[in-house]
Structures are given as structure tokens and as C-alpha cells.
Short mmCIF file of C-alpha atoms in Angstrom, two decimals:
data_model
loop_
_atom_site.label_atom_id
_atom_site.label_comp_id
_atom_site.label_asym_id
_atom_site.label_seq_id
_atom_site.Cartn_x
_atom_site.Cartn_y
_atom_site.Cartn_z
CA LYS A 109 11.36 -1.29 18.51
CA ILE A 110 9.47 0.65 15.86
CA PRO A 111 10.20 4.39 16.03
CA VAL A 112 7.03 6.42 16.52
CA THR A 113 6.80 10.13 15.75
CA VAL A 114 4.03 11.94 17.64
CA ILE A 115 2.54 14.81 15.63
CA PRO A 116 0.29 17.37 17.34
CA SER A 117 -3.10 18.19 15.84
CA GLY A 118 -2.53 20.94 13.32
CA GLY A 119 1.18 20.15 13.21
CA THR A 120 3.45 19.64 10.21
CA VAL A 121 6.07 16.98 9.53
CA GLN A 122 8.71 16.78 6.79
CA ILE A 123 8.78 13.39 5.05
CA GLY A 124 11.48 13.37 2.38
CA PRO A 125 10.60 16.07 -0.15
CA PHE A 126 7.05 16.39 1.18
CA SER A 127 5.70 18.67 3.88
CA VAL A 128 2.59 17.12 5.49
CA GLU A 129 0.18 19.18 7.58
CA PHE A 130 -2.38 17.48 9.82
CA ILE A 131 -5.73 19.31 9.76
CA PRO A 132 -8.34 18.20 12.32
CA VAL A 133 -11.65 16.87 10.99
CA ALA A 134 -14.71 15.45 12.73
CA HIS A 135 -15.23 11.69 12.47
CA SER A 136 -16.39 8.76 14.59
CA ILE A 137 -12.78 7.84 15.42
CA PRO A 138 -10.88 10.27 17.69
CA GLU A 139 -8.12 12.47 16.31
CA SER A 140 -9.00 12.06 12.63
CA HIS A 141 -7.10 14.43 10.35
CA ALA A 142 -7.00 15.49 6.73
CA LEU A 143 -3.52 15.70 5.23
CA ALA A 144 -2.29 18.68 3.26
CA ILE A 145 0.68 17.30 1.34
CA ARG A 146 2.87 20.00 -0.17
CA THR A 147 4.94 18.99 -3.16
CA SER A 148 7.13 20.86 -5.62
CA ALA A 149 4.23 20.69 -8.10
CA GLY A 150 1.52 21.88 -5.72
CA THR A 151 -0.60 20.91 -2.71
CA VAL A 152 -2.59 17.68 -2.48
CA LEU A 153 -5.32 17.57 0.18
CA HIS A 154 -6.37 14.09 1.29
CA THR A 155 -9.49 14.40 3.44
CA GLY A 156 -9.37 10.95 5.00
CA ASP A 157 -12.66 10.06 6.74
CA TRP A 158 -14.50 13.18 7.78
CA LYS A 159 -17.83 14.96 8.22
CA ILE A 160 -19.09 18.33 9.40
CA ASP A 161 -20.19 18.20 13.03
CA PRO A 162 -19.94 21.60 14.76
CA THR A 163 -20.36 20.09 18.23
CA PRO A 164 -18.76 16.63 18.28
CA ILE A 165 -18.93 14.66 21.51
CA ILE A 166 -15.22 13.87 21.31
CA GLY A 167 -12.46 15.65 19.42
CA LYS A 168 -12.35 18.80 17.37
CA PRO A 169 -14.81 19.92 14.69
CA THR A 170 -13.66 20.00 11.09
CA ASP A 171 -11.34 23.03 10.76
CA GLU A 172 -13.23 25.04 8.16
CA LYS A 173 -11.03 28.10 8.68
CA ARG A 174 -7.81 26.25 7.88
CA LEU A 175 -9.37 24.51 4.88
CA ARG A 176 -10.50 27.85 3.47
CA GLU A 177 -6.97 29.17 3.95
CA LEU A 178 -5.63 26.23 1.99
CA GLY A 179 -8.08 27.07 -0.77
CA ASP A 180 -6.74 30.61 -0.84
CA GLU A 181 -3.17 29.27 -1.04
CA GLY A 182 -4.16 26.94 -3.89
CA VAL A 183 -4.95 23.22 -3.91
CA MET A 184 -3.81 21.22 -6.92
CA ALA A 185 -5.73 18.03 -6.07
CA LEU A 186 -8.38 16.99 -3.57
CA VAL A 187 -8.55 13.29 -2.71
CA GLY A 188 -11.98 13.10 -1.12
CA ASP A 189 -14.06 10.70 0.97
CA SER A 190 -16.91 9.40 -1.24
CA THR A 191 -18.65 7.01 1.17
CA ASN A 192 -21.92 8.98 1.34
CA ALA A 193 -21.75 10.65 -2.08
CA VAL A 194 -25.12 9.14 -3.03
CA ARG A 195 -26.94 10.66 -0.05
CA GLU A 196 -28.35 14.17 -0.14
CA GLY A 197 -28.25 16.58 2.78
CA ARG A 198 -25.91 16.46 5.75
CA SER A 199 -24.87 13.75 8.19
CA PRO A 200 -26.61 14.29 11.54
CA SER A 201 -24.58 15.04 14.65
CA GLU A 202 -23.43 12.44 17.19
CA ARG A 203 -25.29 14.48 19.81
CA GLU A 204 -28.62 13.61 18.20
CA VAL A 205 -27.77 9.93 18.52
CA ALA A 206 -26.69 10.41 22.13
CA LYS A 207 -30.03 12.06 22.95
CA ASN A 208 -32.02 9.24 21.34
CA ILE A 209 -30.01 6.50 23.03
CA THR A 210 -30.55 8.16 26.40
CA GLU A 211 -34.32 8.27 25.85
CA LEU A 212 -34.43 4.62 24.78
CA VAL A 213 -32.33 3.40 27.72
CA LYS A 214 -34.41 5.40 30.21
CA ALA A 215 -37.63 3.94 28.76
CA ALA A 216 -36.41 0.31 28.85
CA LYS A 217 -37.85 -1.90 31.60
CA GLY A 218 -35.49 -4.86 31.77
CA ARG A 219 -31.85 -5.39 30.91
CA VAL A 220 -30.35 -3.34 28.08
CA ALA A 221 -27.53 -4.31 25.75
CA VAL A 222 -25.97 -1.87 23.29
CA THR A 223 -23.67 -2.94 20.47
CA THR A 224 -21.62 -0.58 18.32
CA PHE A 225 -18.26 -0.30 16.61
CA ALA A 226 -15.67 -0.50 19.37
CA SER A 227 -13.60 2.21 17.63
CA ASN A 228 -16.41 4.78 17.97
CA VAL A 229 -15.29 6.25 21.28
CA ALA A 230 -17.81 9.09 21.07
CA ARG A 231 -20.59 6.50 20.93
CA LEU A 232 -19.14 4.66 23.91
CA ARG A 233 -19.23 7.90 25.87
CA ALA A 234 -22.82 8.54 24.73
CA VAL A 235 -23.84 5.08 25.94
CA ALA A 236 -22.13 5.69 29.28
CA ASP A 237 -23.99 9.00 29.67
CA ALA A 238 -27.28 7.25 28.81
CA ALA A 239 -26.62 4.60 31.44
CA LYS A 240 -25.89 7.24 34.06
CA ALA A 241 -29.11 9.10 33.20
CA ALA A 242 -31.06 5.82 33.62
CA ASP A 243 -29.23 4.88 36.85
CA ARG A 244 -27.63 1.81 35.27
CA GLU A 245 -24.14 0.34 35.60
CA VAL A 246 -22.19 -0.26 32.39
CA VAL A 247 -20.77 -3.76 31.94
CA VAL A 248 -18.25 -4.18 29.10
CA VAL A 249 -18.60 -7.47 27.21
CA GLY A 250 -16.06 -8.48 24.56
CA ARG A 251 -12.27 -8.24 24.37
CA ALA A 252 -12.15 -5.63 21.58
CA MET A 253 -14.46 -3.36 23.56
CA GLU A 254 -12.41 -3.86 26.71
CA ARG A 255 -9.21 -2.84 24.87
CA VAL A 256 -10.73 0.32 23.38
CA VAL A 257 -12.25 1.35 26.72
CA GLN A 258 -8.87 0.91 28.41
CA VAL A 259 -7.06 3.04 25.80
CA ALA A 260 -9.82 5.68 25.83
CA ARG A 261 -9.45 6.03 29.59
CA GLU A 262 -5.65 6.20 29.38
CA THR A 263 -5.87 9.01 26.79
CA GLY A 264 -8.52 10.97 28.66
CA TYR A 265 -11.45 10.49 26.28
CA LEU A 266 -13.56 8.95 29.04
CA ASP A 267 -12.62 11.42 31.78
CA GLY A 268 -15.57 12.03 34.08
CA VAL A 269 -17.34 8.84 32.98
CA GLN A 270 -18.24 6.37 35.69
CA ALA A 271 -16.05 3.27 35.91
CA PHE A 272 -17.23 0.36 33.77
CA ARG A 273 -17.57 -3.14 35.17
CA SER A 274 -16.37 -6.41 33.67
CA ALA A 275 -18.79 -9.09 32.50
CA ASP A 276 -18.22 -10.96 35.77
CA TYR A 277 -20.37 -8.34 37.56
CA TYR A 278 -23.33 -8.58 35.16
CA GLY A 279 -25.35 -10.94 37.34
CA ASN A 280 -24.87 -8.80 40.45
CA PHE A 281 -27.25 -6.05 39.27
CA PRO A 282 -31.05 -6.04 39.02
CA PRO A 283 -32.34 -6.13 35.41
CA ASP A 284 -33.27 -2.43 35.44
CA LYS A 285 -29.86 -1.39 36.81
CA VAL A 286 -27.47 -2.81 34.21
CA LEU A 287 -26.43 -2.00 30.64
CA ALA A 288 -24.18 -4.36 28.68
CA LEU A 289 -21.88 -2.68 26.14
CA CYS A 290 -21.14 -5.46 23.66
CA THR A 291 -19.03 -6.31 20.66
CA GLY A 292 -20.68 -8.02 17.69
CA SER A 293 -22.55 -5.29 15.81
CA GLN A 294 -21.57 -6.92 12.48
CA GLY A 295 -22.73 -10.43 13.35
CA GLU A 296 -19.26 -11.79 14.12
CA PRO A 297 -19.91 -15.40 15.18
CA ARG A 298 -17.61 -15.41 18.23
CA ALA A 299 -18.27 -11.85 19.36
CA ALA A 300 -20.16 -11.17 22.58
CA LEU A 301 -23.61 -10.44 21.11
CA ALA A 302 -23.68 -13.56 18.93
CA ARG A 303 -22.83 -15.70 21.94
CA ILE A 304 -25.50 -13.94 24.02
CA ALA A 305 -28.10 -14.46 21.27
CA ASN A 306 -27.16 -18.16 21.12
CA ASP A 307 -27.37 -18.43 24.93
CA ASP A 308 -23.69 -19.38 24.84
CA HIS A 309 -22.14 -16.59 26.92
CA PRO A 310 -20.84 -17.66 30.35
CA GLN A 311 -21.83 -14.44 32.17
CA VAL A 312 -24.40 -12.50 30.15
CA THR A 313 -27.95 -13.55 29.31
CA LEU A 314 -31.00 -11.77 27.91
CA ASN A 315 -34.61 -12.72 28.42
CA LYS A 316 -38.09 -11.77 27.33
CA GLY A 317 -38.69 -8.05 27.90
CA ASP A 318 -35.01 -7.06 27.65
CA THR A 319 -33.78 -4.64 24.98
CA VAL A 320 -30.89 -4.70 22.49
CA ILE A 321 -29.87 -1.52 20.65
CA PHE A 322 -27.80 -1.85 17.46
CA SER A 323 -26.05 1.54 17.45
CA SER A 324 -24.32 0.85 14.15
CA ARG A 325 -24.98 0.31 10.48
CA THR A 326 -24.65 -3.09 8.88
CA ILE A 327 -21.64 -3.19 6.58
CA PRO A 328 -22.59 -4.58 3.13
CA GLY A 329 -21.93 -8.31 3.12
CA ASN A 330 -22.79 -8.77 6.80
CA GLU A 331 -26.59 -8.58 6.40
CA LYS A 332 -27.16 -12.32 6.73
CA ALA A 333 -25.07 -12.68 9.89
CA VAL A 334 -26.60 -9.62 11.57
CA GLY A 335 -30.10 -10.71 10.53
CA ALA A 336 -29.60 -14.12 12.11
CA ILE A 337 -28.68 -12.53 15.45
CA ILE A 338 -31.61 -10.12 15.32
CA ASN A 339 -34.04 -12.93 14.49
CA GLY A 340 -32.63 -15.08 17.28
CA LEU A 341 -33.07 -12.29 19.82
CA ILE A 342 -36.62 -11.52 18.69
CA MET A 343 -37.58 -15.19 18.96
CA GLN A 344 -36.43 -15.04 22.60
CA GLY A 345 -38.78 -12.13 23.23
CA VAL A 346 -36.05 -9.48 23.26
CA GLU A 347 -36.93 -6.08 21.81
CA VAL A 348 -34.42 -5.14 19.10
CA ILE A 349 -33.86 -1.52 18.08
CA THR A 350 -31.87 -0.64 14.94
CA ASP A 351 -31.20 2.43 12.82
CA ARG A 352 -34.08 1.39 10.56
CA THR A 353 -36.64 2.49 13.14
CA HIS A 354 -34.75 4.90 15.41
CA MET A 355 -31.85 7.32 14.98
CA VAL A 356 -29.38 5.29 17.01
CA HIS A 357 -26.53 5.60 14.53
CA VAL A 358 -25.15 8.30 12.26
CA SER A 359 -22.41 8.04 9.70
CA GLY A 360 -18.98 9.53 10.23
CA HIS A 361 -18.78 10.43 6.53
CA PRO A 362 -20.00 13.50 4.58
CA ARG A 363 -23.18 13.60 2.54
CA ARG A 364 -23.55 15.64 -0.63
CA ASP A 365 -24.04 19.08 0.96
CA GLU A 366 -20.89 18.57 3.01
CA LEU A 367 -18.98 17.49 -0.09
CA ARG A 368 -20.13 20.69 -1.77
CA ASP A 369 -18.86 22.66 1.23
CA MET A 370 -15.43 21.03 1.05
CA ILE A 371 -15.13 21.75 -2.67
CA SER A 372 -16.18 25.39 -2.14
CA TRP A 373 -13.65 25.81 0.69
CA VAL A 374 -10.56 24.39 -1.03
CA ARG A 375 -11.45 25.03 -4.72
CA PRO A 376 -9.25 22.23 -6.13
CA GLN A 377 -8.06 22.03 -9.72
CA LEU A 378 -8.55 18.25 -9.64
CA LEU A 379 -10.79 15.88 -7.65
CA ILE A 380 -9.86 12.24 -7.12
CA PRO A 381 -12.83 10.52 -5.42
CA ALA A 382 -11.72 7.90 -2.87
CA HIS A 383 -13.13 5.50 -0.29
CA GLY A 384 -16.20 4.00 -1.91
CA GLU A 385 -17.46 1.59 -4.53
CA ALA A 386 -17.76 2.52 -8.20
CA LEU A 387 -21.20 4.08 -7.66
CA HIS A 388 -19.95 6.36 -4.87
CA LEU A 389 -16.86 7.43 -6.79
CA SER A 390 -18.94 8.19 -9.88
CA GLU A 391 -21.51 10.26 -7.96
CA HIS A 392 -18.77 12.23 -6.20
CA ALA A 393 -17.18 12.90 -9.60
CA LYS A 394 -20.50 14.14 -11.04
CA LEU A 395 -21.04 16.42 -8.05
CA ALA A 396 -17.53 17.88 -8.43
CA ARG A 397 -18.18 18.69 -12.08
CA GLU A 398 -21.46 20.36 -11.10
CA CYS A 399 -19.50 22.45 -8.58
CA GLY A 400 -17.10 23.63 -11.26
CA VAL A 401 -14.03 21.52 -10.49
CA PRO A 402 -11.99 21.70 -13.72
CA LYS A 403 -10.74 18.11 -13.74
CA VAL A 404 -11.89 14.81 -12.22
CA LEU A 405 -10.03 11.50 -12.25
CA ILE A 406 -11.62 8.24 -11.07
CA CYS A 407 -9.02 5.68 -10.03
CA LYS A 408 -8.94 2.16 -8.68
CA ASN A 409 -6.65 0.53 -6.15
CA GLY A 410 -3.11 0.27 -7.48
CA ASP A 411 -3.37 3.08 -10.03
CA LEU A 412 -0.32 5.35 -10.16
CA VAL A 413 -1.45 8.89 -10.95
CA ARG A 414 0.71 11.62 -12.46
CA LEU A 415 -0.59 14.95 -11.23
CA GLY A 416 1.84 17.04 -13.26
CA PRO A 417 3.36 18.35 -15.36
CA GLY A 418 0.63 18.31 -17.95
CA ASP A 419 -2.85 16.87 -17.57
CA PRO A 420 -3.34 14.42 -14.71
CA ALA A 421 -3.43 10.81 -15.85
CA ILE A 422 -3.16 7.21 -14.69
CA ILE A 423 0.24 6.09 -15.95
CA GLU A 424 0.80 2.69 -14.35
CA GLU A 425 -0.73 0.02 -12.11
CA LEU A 426 1.31 -1.03 -9.10
CA PRO A 427 1.07 -4.24 -7.05
CA HIS A 428 -1.58 -3.81 -4.37
CA GLY A 429 -3.88 -5.70 -2.06
CA ARG A 430 -3.62 -7.27 1.35
CA ILE A 431 -0.30 -8.55 2.69
CA TYR A 432 -0.31 -11.90 4.46
CA LYS A 433 2.09 -12.44 7.35
CA ASP A 434 3.14 -16.04 6.86
CA GLY A 435 5.35 -16.91 9.81
CA ASN A 436 8.18 -14.39 9.49
CA ILE A 437 7.58 -13.82 5.76
CA LEU A 438 5.36 -11.14 4.22
CA GLU A 439 3.71 -12.05 0.91
CA PRO A 440 0.53 -11.33 -1.07
CA ASP A 441 -2.60 -13.01 0.26
CA LYS A 442 -2.94 -14.78 -3.11
CA ALA A 443 0.55 -16.29 -2.94
CA ARG A 444 0.64 -19.95 -3.94
CA ALA A 445 1.45 -21.27 -0.47
CA VAL A 446 -1.35 -19.25 1.14
CA VAL A 447 -3.91 -20.34 -1.45
CA GLU A 448 -2.87 -23.96 -1.11
CA ARG A 449 -3.23 -23.91 2.68
CA ARG A 450 -6.72 -22.47 2.36
CA ARG A 451 -7.59 -25.30 -0.02
CA LEU A 452 -6.04 -27.80 2.37
CA ALA A 453 -8.14 -26.43 5.21
CA PHE A 454 -11.30 -26.75 3.13
CA ALA A 455 -10.83 -30.13 1.39
CA GLY A 456 -7.65 -31.81 2.60
CA CYS A 457 -5.10 -33.52 0.37
CA ALA A 458 -4.61 -36.93 -1.26
CA PHE A 459 -1.04 -38.18 -1.65
CA VAL A 460 -0.39 -40.98 -4.15
CA ALA A 461 2.97 -42.65 -4.87
CA ILE A 462 3.30 -44.99 -7.84
CA ALA A 463 6.22 -47.11 -9.07
CA VAL A 464 6.02 -48.02 -12.80
CA THR A 465 8.30 -50.26 -14.87
CA ASP A 466 9.78 -49.18 -18.21
CA LYS A 467 7.02 -51.24 -19.87
CA GLY A 468 4.33 -49.17 -18.12
CA ASP A 469 3.28 -51.81 -15.58
CA LEU A 470 2.89 -51.20 -11.84
CA ALA A 471 6.06 -52.35 -10.10
CA ASP A 472 4.31 -52.57 -6.72
CA ASP A 473 1.08 -51.55 -5.01
CA PRO A 474 0.47 -47.79 -5.02
CA GLU A 475 0.76 -45.87 -1.75
CA VAL A 476 -2.32 -43.79 -0.90
CA ASP A 477 -2.41 -41.35 2.03
CA LEU A 478 -5.47 -39.15 2.62
CA VAL A 479 -5.00 -36.13 4.91
CA GLY A 480 -7.99 -34.17 6.18
CA ILE A 481 -10.42 -36.44 4.30
CA PRO A 482 -13.11 -38.56 6.04
CA GLU A 483 -12.25 -42.21 6.62
CA LYS A 484 -15.54 -43.55 5.26
CA ASN A 485 -18.26 -42.46 2.85
CA LYS A 486 -22.01 -42.41 3.58
CA ALA A 487 -22.27 -46.10 2.71
CA GLY A 488 -19.64 -46.97 5.29
CA GLU A 489 -16.98 -47.84 2.68
CA VAL A 490 -13.36 -46.90 3.36
CA ILE A 491 -12.55 -44.04 0.99
CA ALA A 492 -8.82 -44.84 0.88
CA ASP A 493 -9.62 -48.37 -0.36
CA GLU A 494 -11.83 -46.97 -3.10
CA VAL A 495 -9.07 -44.56 -4.14
CA PHE A 496 -6.49 -47.36 -4.12
CA ASP A 497 -8.58 -49.48 -6.51
CA LEU A 498 -9.16 -46.44 -8.73
CA VAL A 499 -5.42 -45.68 -8.97
CA VAL A 500 -4.63 -49.26 -10.00
CA SER A 501 -7.35 -49.34 -12.67
CA THR A 502 -6.41 -45.86 -13.97
CA VAL A 503 -2.76 -46.84 -14.55
CA GLU A 504 -3.63 -50.22 -16.02
CA ASN A 505 -6.11 -48.74 -18.49
CA LEU A 506 -3.84 -45.97 -19.79
CA PRO A 507 -2.78 -46.17 -23.45
CA ARG A 508 0.69 -47.75 -23.76
CA ALA A 509 2.33 -44.51 -24.90
CA ARG A 510 1.03 -42.62 -21.85
CA LYS A 511 2.13 -45.41 -19.49
CA ARG A 512 5.75 -44.54 -20.31
CA ASP A 513 5.29 -40.81 -19.62
CA PRO A 514 5.49 -40.07 -15.86
CA ASP A 515 3.86 -36.64 -16.27
CA ALA A 516 0.93 -38.15 -18.18
CA ILE A 517 0.51 -40.87 -15.54
CA ALA A 518 0.53 -38.32 -12.72
CA GLU A 519 -2.00 -36.03 -14.39
CA SER A 520 -4.38 -38.90 -15.23
CA VAL A 521 -4.22 -40.25 -11.67
CA ARG A 522 -4.62 -36.77 -10.17
CA ARG A 523 -7.77 -36.07 -12.16
CA ALA A 524 -9.25 -39.49 -11.41
CA VAL A 525 -8.54 -39.29 -7.66
CA ARG A 526 -10.06 -35.81 -7.28
CA ALA A 527 -13.17 -36.88 -9.19
CA GLU A 528 -13.51 -40.08 -7.13
CA ILE A 529 -13.19 -38.30 -3.76
CA ASN A 530 -15.63 -35.64 -4.93
CA GLU A 531 -18.08 -38.45 -5.77
CA GLN A 532 -17.55 -40.09 -2.36
CA TRP A 533 -17.42 -36.94 -0.20
CA GLY A 534 -18.65 -33.93 -2.17
CA LYS A 535 -15.33 -32.04 -2.08
CA LYS A 536 -12.33 -31.96 -4.40
CA PRO A 537 -9.09 -32.13 -2.38
CA LEU A 538 -5.61 -31.18 -3.47
CA CYS A 539 -3.94 -34.21 -4.97
CA VAL A 540 -0.19 -34.79 -5.13
CA VAL A 541 0.99 -37.72 -7.27
CA HIS A 542 4.59 -38.95 -7.37
CA VAL A 543 5.55 -41.36 -10.15
CA LEU A 544 8.80 -43.34 -9.99
CA MET A 545 9.94 -45.07 -13.17
CA VAL A 546 11.89 -48.28 -12.31
#
């Protein structure tokens, strides 16, 4: 069993030489906290994900009073959320979104489906309140959503909210009495909304005159997948509402005025912008300089930063990135075995075994085994037969000096086989060649 230490909001824990205080901040995920890490050299404040929302639907507002106190005590470095550093103003409140969703659900005539990030429990509660105001039953569709709803109820975040129904009950309600709360806001192909849009869901369907509300933003890189679902729904006559036309989503991250507030509260000696692409980090750094922060350091993943003594600096780059759980082994996701299996999954593998005499002649027919490669090409020819003939001709046509070098034979055959299969199939498989000198 993994030992778990429960830390109360606002509490402090000692971790080795560091004292870590958990300071509540508003965010779309419940119980978000900034960390005030006290070291022998000074205090580092890591904001985590945060925003300023005086009246959050769930959880505590950002603790301005405690942050100001930290500023009075002295903050050596602020590691700050940069996600919205390019956007002026302030992030709107979740309550504005809740109000708009309620109005949209009440105005809808047919069935309504709402999709959002399952982790945004405040949004789930807002959708439930909207359904109640419109006299609709909430049906939860999608395993991730079901898990979050269960945990939210167990921890009290959905206290007072009517019980949700499973997808099995969807067909039991009239169109104007049901609201489906779905996974799939990012276009995930096997999530609930994608299956509904493709008319592939066993319980839930949408028809002309129904409404789908995307109460989320599209994460960069997912535009094509989300667009395909939206287009599919519109072609079925479903009305689709997104944050482009209605305020049905707000960010859980601070815009520029909120970043200015944080800097003015804690008055750090150093800002390290975090959580964003190069543009966001750069804009946060510029804003900090404008606000009078003495030092700014832009880092990338893996950078080891020395905060003191002396001027802060990047002194080393450490191994970083995702860790792949390979059976019972943990290794980098770019480990050789992991990369090879991905290649195998995409293009298969060709195994070739060759026996060659000391004069460089074939001692017997080559053995060719194709794994994960089609049996025949478009012309109906057996690909393995074509590869067999190619291996024989490749070995026979090698210069005499190379015929006596097993490594040279293997490399020549490997290159020829990959090129031949690419010509026949359009993909280059892995190729493993074993040469036995007899």
C-alpha cells in the first residue's frame, strides 16, 4: 500500500529540510492550492493553477490575505501560472457560466447534451442546477464522468444535487425532460459524445432540434477532432453551442490583471514563469518586469535552477519527460523497446535468415517471415514471395568482398527488403536479418 498523508487546506507539512504550506486558490478543480516552500535560502511560492474568483461555486476563493502576509514576510521566488498571460483583463467567474448554461437549457426545446471536462466539478454542479431549473433529469454518459460524479458525491461536493441517472434511463424520459452529461469535449474518438455524433452509442441518440453545449475550450491540437464532431452533429440538425458564441466556459487560469495582483501581493525578488508555451512564458516575464520584479528567469522542462547564493541561474539540465510503465518496468517513453513496439504496431516486421558459404554463395534458400504485413499487394501478388526473390538477387549481386562480410550482407538485405515492402505496401517495416556463415 502507498502511504498517503492528508493535509488540511491551509496546513503545513515538513518534507526533509523544507516546510511546505498549502494556500487555497480558486480553480476549476476542487481543493487547488498554491505551495509556499520555505527553504534555508528563502521562500519559494509556487502558485499552481489558480485564478481570482471571489464567489466560486465549489471550494474556497484565492486567499489574498495569506498571500499578502507572505509578501510581507518576504518571497524569494514566485513560480507562476502563465497560461493566460497573453490575455488582458480578468477571468470571468464560474457563476456567470452557470447562469448562461441555465438560460440555454431552459430555452432548449428537445433533448440537451452538455459536454465538459470531467474534472471540473463546479461545472458539473452548474449543469445539475441548470437541469433542475429546466425540470430535466441528468443522465451521466461516459465512464470518466461516472467516476468523477461518484467521487464528488462521496466527498460532499454534490450535496443537495438531485441524483443522476445512468445512460440506461435515457430513453425513459421525454425529450424535453432529459439532459445528458457527456464525456468527449476534446473529440476523443471513443468518448460518449463522439459515439453519439456517429450514431454509435447503444443508449443515447440525438436528433434534429436537439441541442449540444460544449462547456469547454478546445485544447490546441484537438481542433480537427472536435470540429469533426461538431460538423457531424450540425449535419444531423442538432444545434451546437460553443464558447465562440456564448459564455459557456471560462478559464481556471489568471489573466494579466490577476497576474499583476499576485505580483503586487507577494512582491517576489524573482519570477519564474511556468505552465505555458514559449509565448506565454515570455509575456508573463515582460509583465513581471513592468511590475518591477527585480529578476526574471525563463526555464524549460528539465532545467535545474540555482536560486542562491548569488544570482539565480540555470546550472544543469536533468532527465525529464513522460515515464512509460512497461510491464513491471518504468522507463522513458523514448526507450528503444517502446519505440520499436510503436513501429511494430504501425508497420510490422520482416524477419530474414540467410546461410552463406565462405565463398559468399547462398548455402540454402533464405527464410522470410513477415509479421503484421499484408499477405498480398494490390496486384494480388504474394508479398513474401516478392521479398524472397529480392533477398536472393540482393545476395547474389553483392560484390565479392561484401559477400564475405556478414554485417555488410545483413545491412544490404535490410535496406533492400524495407524498400521493396514500401514499394508493395506503402510502409517501411522493421527488418531483422540474421546471417549465418557456413
